[in-house]
XYZ file of C-alpha atoms in Angstrom:
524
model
C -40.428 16.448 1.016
C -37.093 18.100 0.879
C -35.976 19.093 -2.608
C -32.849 19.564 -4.180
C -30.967 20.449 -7.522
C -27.776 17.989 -6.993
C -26.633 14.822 -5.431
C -22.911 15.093 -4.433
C -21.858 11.517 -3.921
C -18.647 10.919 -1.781
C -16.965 7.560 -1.311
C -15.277 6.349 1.985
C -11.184 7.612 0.378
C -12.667 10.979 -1.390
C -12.598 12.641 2.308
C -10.921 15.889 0.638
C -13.012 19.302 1.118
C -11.477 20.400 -2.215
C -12.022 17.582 -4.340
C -13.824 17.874 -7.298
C -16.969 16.642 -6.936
C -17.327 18.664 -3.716
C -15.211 22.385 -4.906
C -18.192 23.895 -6.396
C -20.958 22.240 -3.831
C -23.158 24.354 -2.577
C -25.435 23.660 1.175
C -28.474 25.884 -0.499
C -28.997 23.268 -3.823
C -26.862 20.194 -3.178
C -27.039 17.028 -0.489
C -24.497 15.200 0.508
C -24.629 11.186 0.199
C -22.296 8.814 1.980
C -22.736 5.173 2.275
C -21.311 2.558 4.091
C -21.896 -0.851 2.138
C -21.737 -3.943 3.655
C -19.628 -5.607 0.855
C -17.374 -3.013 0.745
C -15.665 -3.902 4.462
C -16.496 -7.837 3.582
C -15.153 -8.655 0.012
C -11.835 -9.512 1.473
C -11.289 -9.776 5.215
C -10.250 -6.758 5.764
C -8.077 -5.468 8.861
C -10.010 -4.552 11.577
C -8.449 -1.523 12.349
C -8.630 -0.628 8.341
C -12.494 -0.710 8.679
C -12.498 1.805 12.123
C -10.009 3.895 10.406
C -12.561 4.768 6.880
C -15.722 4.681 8.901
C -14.456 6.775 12.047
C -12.922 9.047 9.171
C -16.398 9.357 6.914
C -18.118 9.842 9.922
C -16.073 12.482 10.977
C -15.758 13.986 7.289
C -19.851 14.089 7.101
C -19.936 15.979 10.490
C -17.469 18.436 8.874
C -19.699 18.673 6.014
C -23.147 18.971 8.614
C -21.037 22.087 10.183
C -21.195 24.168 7.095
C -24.395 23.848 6.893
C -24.589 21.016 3.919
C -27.461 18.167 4.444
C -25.721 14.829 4.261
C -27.646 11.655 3.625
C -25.258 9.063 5.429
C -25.767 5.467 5.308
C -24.628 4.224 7.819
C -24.278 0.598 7.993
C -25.838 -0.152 11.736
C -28.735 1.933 11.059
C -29.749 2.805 7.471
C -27.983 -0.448 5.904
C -27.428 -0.736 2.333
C -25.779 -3.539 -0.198
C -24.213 -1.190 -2.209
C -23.412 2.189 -3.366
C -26.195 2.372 -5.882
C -28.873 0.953 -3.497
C -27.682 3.730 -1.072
C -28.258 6.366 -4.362
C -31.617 5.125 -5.653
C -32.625 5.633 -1.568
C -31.336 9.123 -1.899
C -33.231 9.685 -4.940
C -36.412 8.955 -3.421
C -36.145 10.746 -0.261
C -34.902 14.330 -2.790
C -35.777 15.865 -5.898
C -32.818 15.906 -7.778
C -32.199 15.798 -11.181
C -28.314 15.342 -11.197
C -25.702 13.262 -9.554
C -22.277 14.746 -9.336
C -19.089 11.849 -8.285
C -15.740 12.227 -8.618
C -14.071 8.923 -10.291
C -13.179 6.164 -8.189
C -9.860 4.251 -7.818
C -11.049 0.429 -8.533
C -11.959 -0.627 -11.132
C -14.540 -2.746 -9.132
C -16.259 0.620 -8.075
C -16.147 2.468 -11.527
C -17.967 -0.456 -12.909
C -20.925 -0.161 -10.477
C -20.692 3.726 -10.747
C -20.459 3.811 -14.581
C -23.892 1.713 -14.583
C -25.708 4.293 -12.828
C -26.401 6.197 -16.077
C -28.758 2.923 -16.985
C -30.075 2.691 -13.795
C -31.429 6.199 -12.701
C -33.439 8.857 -14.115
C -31.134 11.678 -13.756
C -27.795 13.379 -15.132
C -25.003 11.770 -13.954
C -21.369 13.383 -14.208
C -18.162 11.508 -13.443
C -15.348 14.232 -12.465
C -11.864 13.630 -12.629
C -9.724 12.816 -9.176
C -7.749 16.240 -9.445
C -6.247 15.092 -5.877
C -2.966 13.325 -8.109
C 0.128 15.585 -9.756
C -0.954 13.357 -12.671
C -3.871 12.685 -14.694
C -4.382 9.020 -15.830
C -4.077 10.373 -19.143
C -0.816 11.722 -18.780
C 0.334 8.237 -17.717
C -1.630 6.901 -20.792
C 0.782 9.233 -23.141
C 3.975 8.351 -21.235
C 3.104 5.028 -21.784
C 2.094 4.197 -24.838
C 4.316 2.582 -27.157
C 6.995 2.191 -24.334
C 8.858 -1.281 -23.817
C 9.536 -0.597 -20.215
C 7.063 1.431 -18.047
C 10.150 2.476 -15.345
C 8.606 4.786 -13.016
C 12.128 6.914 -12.821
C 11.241 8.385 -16.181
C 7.534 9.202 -15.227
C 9.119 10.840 -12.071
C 11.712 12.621 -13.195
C 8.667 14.154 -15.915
C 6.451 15.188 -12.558
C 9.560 16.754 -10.847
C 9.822 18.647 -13.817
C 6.106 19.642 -14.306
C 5.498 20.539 -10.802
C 8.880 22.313 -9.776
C 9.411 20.164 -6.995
C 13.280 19.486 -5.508
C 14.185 21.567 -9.313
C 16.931 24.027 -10.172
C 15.625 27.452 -12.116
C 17.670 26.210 -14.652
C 15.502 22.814 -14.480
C 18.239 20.715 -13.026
C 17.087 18.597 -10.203
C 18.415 20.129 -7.002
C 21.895 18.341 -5.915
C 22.528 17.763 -9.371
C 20.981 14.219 -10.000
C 17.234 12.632 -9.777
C 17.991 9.738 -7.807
C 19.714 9.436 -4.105
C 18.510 5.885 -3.360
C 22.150 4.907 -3.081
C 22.592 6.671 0.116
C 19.743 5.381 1.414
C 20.431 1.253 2.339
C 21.951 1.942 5.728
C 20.889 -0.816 8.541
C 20.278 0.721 11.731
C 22.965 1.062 14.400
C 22.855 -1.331 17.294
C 22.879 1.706 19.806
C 19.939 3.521 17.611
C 16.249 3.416 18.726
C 13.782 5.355 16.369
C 11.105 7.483 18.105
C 7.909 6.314 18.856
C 4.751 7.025 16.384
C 2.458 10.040 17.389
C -1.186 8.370 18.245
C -4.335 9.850 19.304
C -6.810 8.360 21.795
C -10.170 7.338 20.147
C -12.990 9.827 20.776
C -16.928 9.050 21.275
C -17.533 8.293 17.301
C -13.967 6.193 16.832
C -14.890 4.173 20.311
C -18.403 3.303 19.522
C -16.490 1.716 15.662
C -13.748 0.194 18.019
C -16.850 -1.816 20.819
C -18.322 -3.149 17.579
C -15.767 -4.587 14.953
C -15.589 -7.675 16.473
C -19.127 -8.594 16.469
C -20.080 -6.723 13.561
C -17.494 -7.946 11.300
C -16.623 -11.793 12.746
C -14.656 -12.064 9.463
C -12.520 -9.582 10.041
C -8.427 -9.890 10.334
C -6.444 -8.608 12.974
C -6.290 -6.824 16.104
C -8.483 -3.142 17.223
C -6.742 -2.598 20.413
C -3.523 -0.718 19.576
C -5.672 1.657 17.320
C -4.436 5.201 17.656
C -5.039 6.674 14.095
C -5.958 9.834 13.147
C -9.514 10.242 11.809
C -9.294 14.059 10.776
C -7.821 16.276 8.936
C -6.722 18.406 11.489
C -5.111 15.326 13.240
C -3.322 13.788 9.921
C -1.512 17.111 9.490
C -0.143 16.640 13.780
C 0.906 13.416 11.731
C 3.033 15.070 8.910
C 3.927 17.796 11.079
C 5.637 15.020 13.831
C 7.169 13.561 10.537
C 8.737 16.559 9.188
C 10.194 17.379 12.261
C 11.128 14.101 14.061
C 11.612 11.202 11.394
C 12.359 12.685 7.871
C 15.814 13.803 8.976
C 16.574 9.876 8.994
C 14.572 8.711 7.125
C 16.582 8.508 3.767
C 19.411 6.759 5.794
C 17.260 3.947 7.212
C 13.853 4.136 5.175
C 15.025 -0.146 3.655
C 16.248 -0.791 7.267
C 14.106 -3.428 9.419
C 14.564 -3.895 13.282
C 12.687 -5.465 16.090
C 12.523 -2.695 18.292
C 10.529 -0.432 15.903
C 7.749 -1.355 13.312
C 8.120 1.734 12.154
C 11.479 2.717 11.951
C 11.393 6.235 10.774
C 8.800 6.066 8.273
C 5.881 8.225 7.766
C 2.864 7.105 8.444
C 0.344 8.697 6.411
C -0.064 6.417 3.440
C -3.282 6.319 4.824
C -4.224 9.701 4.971
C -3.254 10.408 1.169
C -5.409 7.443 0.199
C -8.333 8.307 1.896
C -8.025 11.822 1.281
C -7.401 13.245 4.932
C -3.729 14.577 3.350
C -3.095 15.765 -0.529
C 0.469 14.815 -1.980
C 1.108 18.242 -2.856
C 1.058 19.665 0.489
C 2.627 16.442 1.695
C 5.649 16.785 -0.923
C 6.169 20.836 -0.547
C 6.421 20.556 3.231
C 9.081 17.870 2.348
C 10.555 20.175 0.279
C 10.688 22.962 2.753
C 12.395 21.022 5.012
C 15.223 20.256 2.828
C 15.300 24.521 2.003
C 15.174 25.687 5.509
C 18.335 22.926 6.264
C 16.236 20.634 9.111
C 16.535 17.702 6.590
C 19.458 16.390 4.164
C 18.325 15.936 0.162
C 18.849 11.899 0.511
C 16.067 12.015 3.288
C 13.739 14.724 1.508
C 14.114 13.106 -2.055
C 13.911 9.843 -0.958
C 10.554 10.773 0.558
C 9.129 12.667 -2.013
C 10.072 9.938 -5.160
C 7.674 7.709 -2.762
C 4.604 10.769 -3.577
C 5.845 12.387 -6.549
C 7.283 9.214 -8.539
C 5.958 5.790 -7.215
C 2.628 6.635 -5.535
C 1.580 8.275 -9.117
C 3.398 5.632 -10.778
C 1.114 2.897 -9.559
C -2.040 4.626 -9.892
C -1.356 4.848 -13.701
C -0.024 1.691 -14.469
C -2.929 0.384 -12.532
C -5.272 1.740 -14.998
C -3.372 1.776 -17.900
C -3.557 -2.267 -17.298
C -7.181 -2.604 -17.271
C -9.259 -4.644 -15.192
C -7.796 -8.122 -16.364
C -4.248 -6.992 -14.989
C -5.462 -8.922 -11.751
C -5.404 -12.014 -13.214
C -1.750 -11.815 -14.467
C 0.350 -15.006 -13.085
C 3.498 -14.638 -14.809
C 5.376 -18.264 -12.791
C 2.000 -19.638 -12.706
C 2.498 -19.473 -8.856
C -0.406 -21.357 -6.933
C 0.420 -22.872 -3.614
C -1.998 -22.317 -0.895
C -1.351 -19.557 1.741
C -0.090 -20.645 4.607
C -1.762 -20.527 8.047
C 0.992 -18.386 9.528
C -0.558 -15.604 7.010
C -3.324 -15.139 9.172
C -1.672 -15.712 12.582
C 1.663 -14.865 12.724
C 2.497 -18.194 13.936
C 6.140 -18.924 12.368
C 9.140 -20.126 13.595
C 11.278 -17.783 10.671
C 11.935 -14.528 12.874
C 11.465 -11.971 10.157
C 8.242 -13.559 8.896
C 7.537 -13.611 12.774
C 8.077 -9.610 12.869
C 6.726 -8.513 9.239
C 3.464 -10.940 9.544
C 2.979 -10.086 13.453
C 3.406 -6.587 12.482
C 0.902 -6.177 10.248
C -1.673 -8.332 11.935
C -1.021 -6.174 15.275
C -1.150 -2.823 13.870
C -2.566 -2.876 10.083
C 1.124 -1.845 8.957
C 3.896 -2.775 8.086
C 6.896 -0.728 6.184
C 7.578 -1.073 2.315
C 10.837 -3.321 3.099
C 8.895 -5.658 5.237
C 6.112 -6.156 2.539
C 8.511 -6.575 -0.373
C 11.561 -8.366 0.769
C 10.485 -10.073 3.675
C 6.696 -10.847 2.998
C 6.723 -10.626 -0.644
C 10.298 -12.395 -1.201
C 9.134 -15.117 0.227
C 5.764 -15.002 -1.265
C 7.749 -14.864 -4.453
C 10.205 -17.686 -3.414
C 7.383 -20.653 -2.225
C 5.376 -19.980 -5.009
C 2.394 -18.901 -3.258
C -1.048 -18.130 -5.344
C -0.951 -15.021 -6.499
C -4.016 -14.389 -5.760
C -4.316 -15.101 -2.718
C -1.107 -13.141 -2.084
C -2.976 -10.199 -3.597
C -5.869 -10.751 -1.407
C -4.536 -10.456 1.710
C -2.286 -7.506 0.891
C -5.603 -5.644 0.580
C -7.246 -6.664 3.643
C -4.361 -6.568 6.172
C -2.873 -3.148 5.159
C -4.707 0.260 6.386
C -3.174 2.155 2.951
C -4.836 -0.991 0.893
C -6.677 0.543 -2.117
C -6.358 -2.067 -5.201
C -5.590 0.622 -7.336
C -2.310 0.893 -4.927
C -1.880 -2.558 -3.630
C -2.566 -4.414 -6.902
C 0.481 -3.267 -8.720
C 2.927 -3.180 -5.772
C 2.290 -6.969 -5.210
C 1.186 -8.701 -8.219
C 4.171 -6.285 -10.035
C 6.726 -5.450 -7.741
C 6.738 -7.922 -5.014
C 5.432 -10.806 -7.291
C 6.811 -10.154 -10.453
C 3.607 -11.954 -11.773
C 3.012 -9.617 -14.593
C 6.249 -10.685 -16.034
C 8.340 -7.344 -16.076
C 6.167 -4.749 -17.056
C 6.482 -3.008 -13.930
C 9.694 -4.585 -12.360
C 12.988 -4.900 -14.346
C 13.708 -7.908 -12.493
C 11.625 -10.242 -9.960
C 12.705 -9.086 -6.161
C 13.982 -12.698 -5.237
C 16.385 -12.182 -2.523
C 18.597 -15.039 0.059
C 18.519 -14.067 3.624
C 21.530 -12.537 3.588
C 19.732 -9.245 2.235
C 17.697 -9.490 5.319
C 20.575 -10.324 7.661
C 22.051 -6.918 6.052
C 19.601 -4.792 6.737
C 17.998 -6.099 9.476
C 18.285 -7.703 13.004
C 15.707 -9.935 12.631
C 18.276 -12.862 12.015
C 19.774 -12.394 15.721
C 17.153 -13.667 17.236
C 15.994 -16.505 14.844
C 16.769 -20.209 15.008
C 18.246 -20.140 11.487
C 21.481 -19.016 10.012
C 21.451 -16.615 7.105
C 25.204 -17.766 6.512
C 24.071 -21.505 5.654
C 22.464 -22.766 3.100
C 21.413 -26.209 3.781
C 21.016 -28.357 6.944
C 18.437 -28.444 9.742
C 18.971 -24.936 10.678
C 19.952 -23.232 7.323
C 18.004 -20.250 6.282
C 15.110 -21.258 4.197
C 15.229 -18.127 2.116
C 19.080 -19.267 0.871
C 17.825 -22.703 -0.855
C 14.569 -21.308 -1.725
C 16.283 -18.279 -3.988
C 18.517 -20.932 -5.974
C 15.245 -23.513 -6.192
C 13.401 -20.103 -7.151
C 15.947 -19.182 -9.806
C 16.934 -22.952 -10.995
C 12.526 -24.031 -11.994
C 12.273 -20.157 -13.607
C 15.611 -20.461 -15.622
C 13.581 -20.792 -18.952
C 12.006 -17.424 -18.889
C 14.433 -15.388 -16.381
C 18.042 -16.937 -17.646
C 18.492 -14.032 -20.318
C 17.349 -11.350 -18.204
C 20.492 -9.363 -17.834
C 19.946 -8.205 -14.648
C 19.999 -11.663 -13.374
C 23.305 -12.327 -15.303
C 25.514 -12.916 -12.427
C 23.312 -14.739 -9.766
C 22.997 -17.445 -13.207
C 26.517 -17.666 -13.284
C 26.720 -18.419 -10.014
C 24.707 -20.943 -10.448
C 26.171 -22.682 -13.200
C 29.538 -22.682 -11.556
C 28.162 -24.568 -8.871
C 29.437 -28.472 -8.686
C 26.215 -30.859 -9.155
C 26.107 -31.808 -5.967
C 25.681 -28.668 -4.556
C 22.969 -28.242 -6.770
C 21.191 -30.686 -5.896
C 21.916 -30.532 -2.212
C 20.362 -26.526 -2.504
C 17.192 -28.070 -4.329
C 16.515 -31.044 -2.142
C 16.803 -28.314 0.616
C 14.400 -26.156 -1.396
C 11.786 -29.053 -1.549
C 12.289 -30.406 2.117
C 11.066 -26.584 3.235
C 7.777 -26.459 0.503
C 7.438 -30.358 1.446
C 7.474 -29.448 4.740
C 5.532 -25.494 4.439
C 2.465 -27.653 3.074
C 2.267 -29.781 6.208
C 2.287 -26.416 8.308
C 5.255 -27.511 9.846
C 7.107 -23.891 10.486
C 4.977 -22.532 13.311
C 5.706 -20.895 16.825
C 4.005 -18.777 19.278
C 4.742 -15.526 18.352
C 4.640 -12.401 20.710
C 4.540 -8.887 18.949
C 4.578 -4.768 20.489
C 1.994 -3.219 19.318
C 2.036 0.158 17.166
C 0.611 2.685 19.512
C-alpha cells in the first residue's frame, strides 16, 4: 500500500500552483486529492458550460500536477464517484498512510462548513491555510469594517491602492491626481463602432469528452455547450489577458457600462473566470494593467477603471461576504417574493434588452456587469422578484459564479435586499438609462420615451410603482431626494395612471404574458 506523510486537498477554484496549501508540497511525501462531487455541479442548475469550464480546468490542473511528478488521487465523477468532498477524503485516507491533511480555506461558506467538520470526522491533523491568492486578508476587511456605518468599497480601495503601490505616486498620491475616473467612463458606443471579437480556443481531447457528456450527465443543467471556447489552462488564460491588454483595455474605460447588440462583450475582459478559479492571480492581472497605462498603450480612465474592478470591488465583495456571515443569504430587505419568470430560463421575452442580457447569458454563460445589474437586476429589483430565487440563478447561469462573489453583487448591489449595507442606494433605474447607454431599445416594440399605454416601456411605470410601495423605508434616503420630488409633484392622475400601468405589467408578468422567440449570436 502506498504511504504518505500529507494529504494536499485542492478544490475545483484553488487551481493556482502557488497557493498555499500547495507552495510547500512536496511529490516525495505528499498526494494530491481532487474530487468532483456530484452535488457540487447539482445544488443549483448550474450553466452547462460553467460545469465543462471547472472540470476541463481540474482535469487539466491535476495533469499539471501528474507532470512534476506529484501522485494525485482524482475523483472523478464518471469513474470514482463521490457525494462529497469528505467522502472523497475518508477514500483517500484509506487507500494512504497519512497522518495530516493540508487545505487552503474555501470561499462558501457552504464548503467551510463541511471542511471545518473534518477535524471530528478523521483521525488525522488537519490544517486550514489562508487563501493568500487576495491583496486582502478577510481580516483586514474585518478591521476596516468594524464599527463603520457604511461599508463603501471606495474607502477599502483606495486603502489597497495604497498598501500595494498600485496606479500610486512616490509621494502616495494616486497617479492622475484622484482615486476615482468612473466619470469618464459612461460613454454609449458609437453607431459606426464594432468591438473586436473574444479570443477562443477549440476544445481539446479532455474539454471534448466534458462537452459529449453534459447533456446526459447533467439533464438539469441550464444553458447551451456549443459556443464553448474557454480557456482551461493557465498558459491559455494568460493568451486571454494578454489579447485584453493589448486589444480591449484601451476602450474599455470609455465603454465598460455601454450595452449593444452586436457584441456581448463589448470590450470587457473576460477572465472573471480565471481569477475565480485560480487559472489567473489579481496581482499579475492588475500590474500588467498597470504597465499598460506606464508604457502609454492605455489611457488612466481605461487602466483604473479596470483595476478598481480587481483591486477595489472584487476584494470588496469577498470581505463583506464574510464579514456577513452565513445568514447574510437570507436578507430580504422589500420582502420581494414573486416567482421567477419563465423567460429566466429561456430567454423567451418580448422586452429587447431582457431579450439580449437573458439570451446572453443562457448562450454563452456571460453576460457583462451592466447587463446583470441594470438590465437583469433592475428589473429583478423593479417586479419584485424572490430574492432568492434571483440569487439562485445568478449562481448557476454565470461561469465567474462563486457565492462568495455572486451573493453580495445581487442580493446587495443589484437587489438592494440587505437594505444599504453594501449599496448607498437601491439601483432602480426607468428605461431611459438603458436607452442611454444602449441600443437595445432600437429594436424593441416599446418606447423608452413613454410611460404608459400599450407600448410604453415597462421599466418607466415599474420604477415609479417601485419607488411609490417602498416610500416608507427609501423616502429619506437622500440620494433618492430628487426622483421623490418628482414624484410628489406629479398631478394624481398621473399617479395613478403610472401605477395602474405598473400593475397591468406584474398582472400581466404572472400570466407569462411577455414572451417571444428570441434568436441570440453566440460568444465564440
Amino acid at each position: 500500500m502506498p504511504s504518505c506523510q500529507t494529504i494536499r486537498f485542492v478544490l475545483g477554484d484553488q487551481l493556482t500552483r502557488s497557493i498555499s496549501s500547495l507552495a510547500d508540497a512536496d511529490p516525495q511525501t505528499d498526494v494530491i486529492v481532487m474530487a468532483e462531487p456530484r452535488q457540487e455541479a447539482t445544488y443549483v442548475p448550474h450553466h452547462k458550460q460553467k460545469i465543462v469550464l471547472i472540470l476541463s480546468a481540474m482535469r487539466h490542473f491535476a495533469d499539471q500536477l501528474r507532470q512534476e511528478g506529484f501522485i494525485v488521487d482524482y475523483h472523478d465523477y464518471q469513474n470514482r464517484p463521490c457525494d462529497s468532498f469528505s467522502k472523497a477524503l475518508r477514500s483517500s485516507l484509506d487507500q494512504y498512510n497519512c497522518r495530516k491533511i493540508i487545505i487552503t480555506e474555501p470561499g462558501e461558506w457552504r464548503v467551510r462548513k463541511e471542511i471545518e467538520g473534518w477535524e471530528t470526522q478523521i483521525d488525522a491533523e488537519l490544517e486550514i491555510r489562508p487563501d493568500d491568492r487576495f491583496f486582502a486578508t478577510l481580516g483586514a476587511f474585518e478591521d476596516f469594517a468594524r464599527n463603520r456605518k457604511e461599508l463603501r468599497m471606495e474607502y477599502f480601495y483606495r486603502g489597497l491602492r495604497r498598501e500595494s503601490g498600485i496606479l500610486m505616486e512616490p509621494d502616495g498620491k494616486p497617479v492622475g491626481g484622484k482615486w476615482n475616473f468612473d466619470h469618464d467612463n459612461r460613454k454609449r458606443l458609437p453607431d459606426d463602432v464594432t468591438p473586436p471579437e473574444p479570443i477562443s480556443f477549440a476544445p481539446n481531447q479532455i474539454t471534448r469528452d466534458l462537452l459529449e457528456c453534459v447533456d446526459t450527465d447533467f439533464p438539469d443543467a441550464i444553458g447551451d455547450a456549443r459556443s464553448f471556447g474557454w480557456a482551461v489552462t493557465r498558459d491559455d488564460a494568460l493568451t486571454v489577458l494578454d489579447h485584453f491588454i493589448t486589444t480591449r483595455l484601451p476602450h474599455f474605460g470609455d465603454y465598460q457600462d455601454a450595452m449593444t447588440v452586436k457584441s456581448a462583450t463589448v470590450y470587457h475582459a473576460l477572465i472573471s473566470p480565471y481569477l475565480n478559479i485560480g487559472l489567473l492571480l489579481p496581482d499579475e492581472v492588475c500590474r500588467a494593467a498597470e504597465r499598460a497605462y506606464h508604457d502609454g498603450t492605455a489611457p488612466l480612465n481605461a487602466v483604473e477603471g479596470f483595476i478598481r474592478q480587481i483591486l477595489g470591488w472584487r476584494e470588496y465583495v469577498r470581505g463583506l461576504y464574510w464579514f456577513m456571515g452565513p445568514d447574510y443569504v437570507t436578507r430580504n430587505h422589500f420582502n420581494a417574493s414573486r416567482a421567477l419568470p419563465a423567460f429566466f430560463w429561456d430567454g423567451n421575452v418580448s422586452l429587447n434588452c431582457l431579450r439580449h442580457a437573458i439570451g446572453d447569458t443562457l448562450d454563452n454563460a456571460y453576460a457583462h456587469h451592466i447587463q446583470r445589474l441594470m438590465v437583469i437586476g433592475n428589473f429583478s429589483l423593479l417586479a419584485g422578484l424572490s430574492v432568492k430565487d434571483v440569487c439562485d440563478w445568478y449562481l448557476a447561469v454565470y461561469i465567474d459564479a462563486f457565492e462568495w462573489v455572486e451573493l453580495p453583487n445581487t442580493l446587495g448591489m443589484a437587489l438592494y435586499a440587505d437594505g444599504g449595507v453594501m449599496a448607498s442606494k437601491p439601483y432602480a433605474a426607468s428605461g431611459k438609462y438603458i436607452d442611454r447607454m444602449s441600443d437595445y431599445c432600437q429594436g424593441c416594440q416599446f418606447n423608452p420615451r413613454k410611460n404608459t399605454g400599450p407600448d410604453a416601456c415597462p421599466f418607466n411605470a415599474l420604477y415609479w410603482h417601485f419607488l411609490d410601495r417602498n416610500a416608507d423605508t427609501l423616502g429619506n434616503n437622500p440620494r433618492l431626494g430628487m426622483p421623490y420630488r418628482n414624484w410628489a409633484r406629479m398631478k394624481d392622475e398621473t399617479k395613478r395612471d403610472l401605477i395602474t400601468q405598473a400593475e397591468q405589467f406584474l398582472n400581466r408578468l404572472d400570466k407569462g404574458d411577455f414572451s417571444n422567440q428570441p434568436k441570440q449570436a453566440t460568444l465564440f
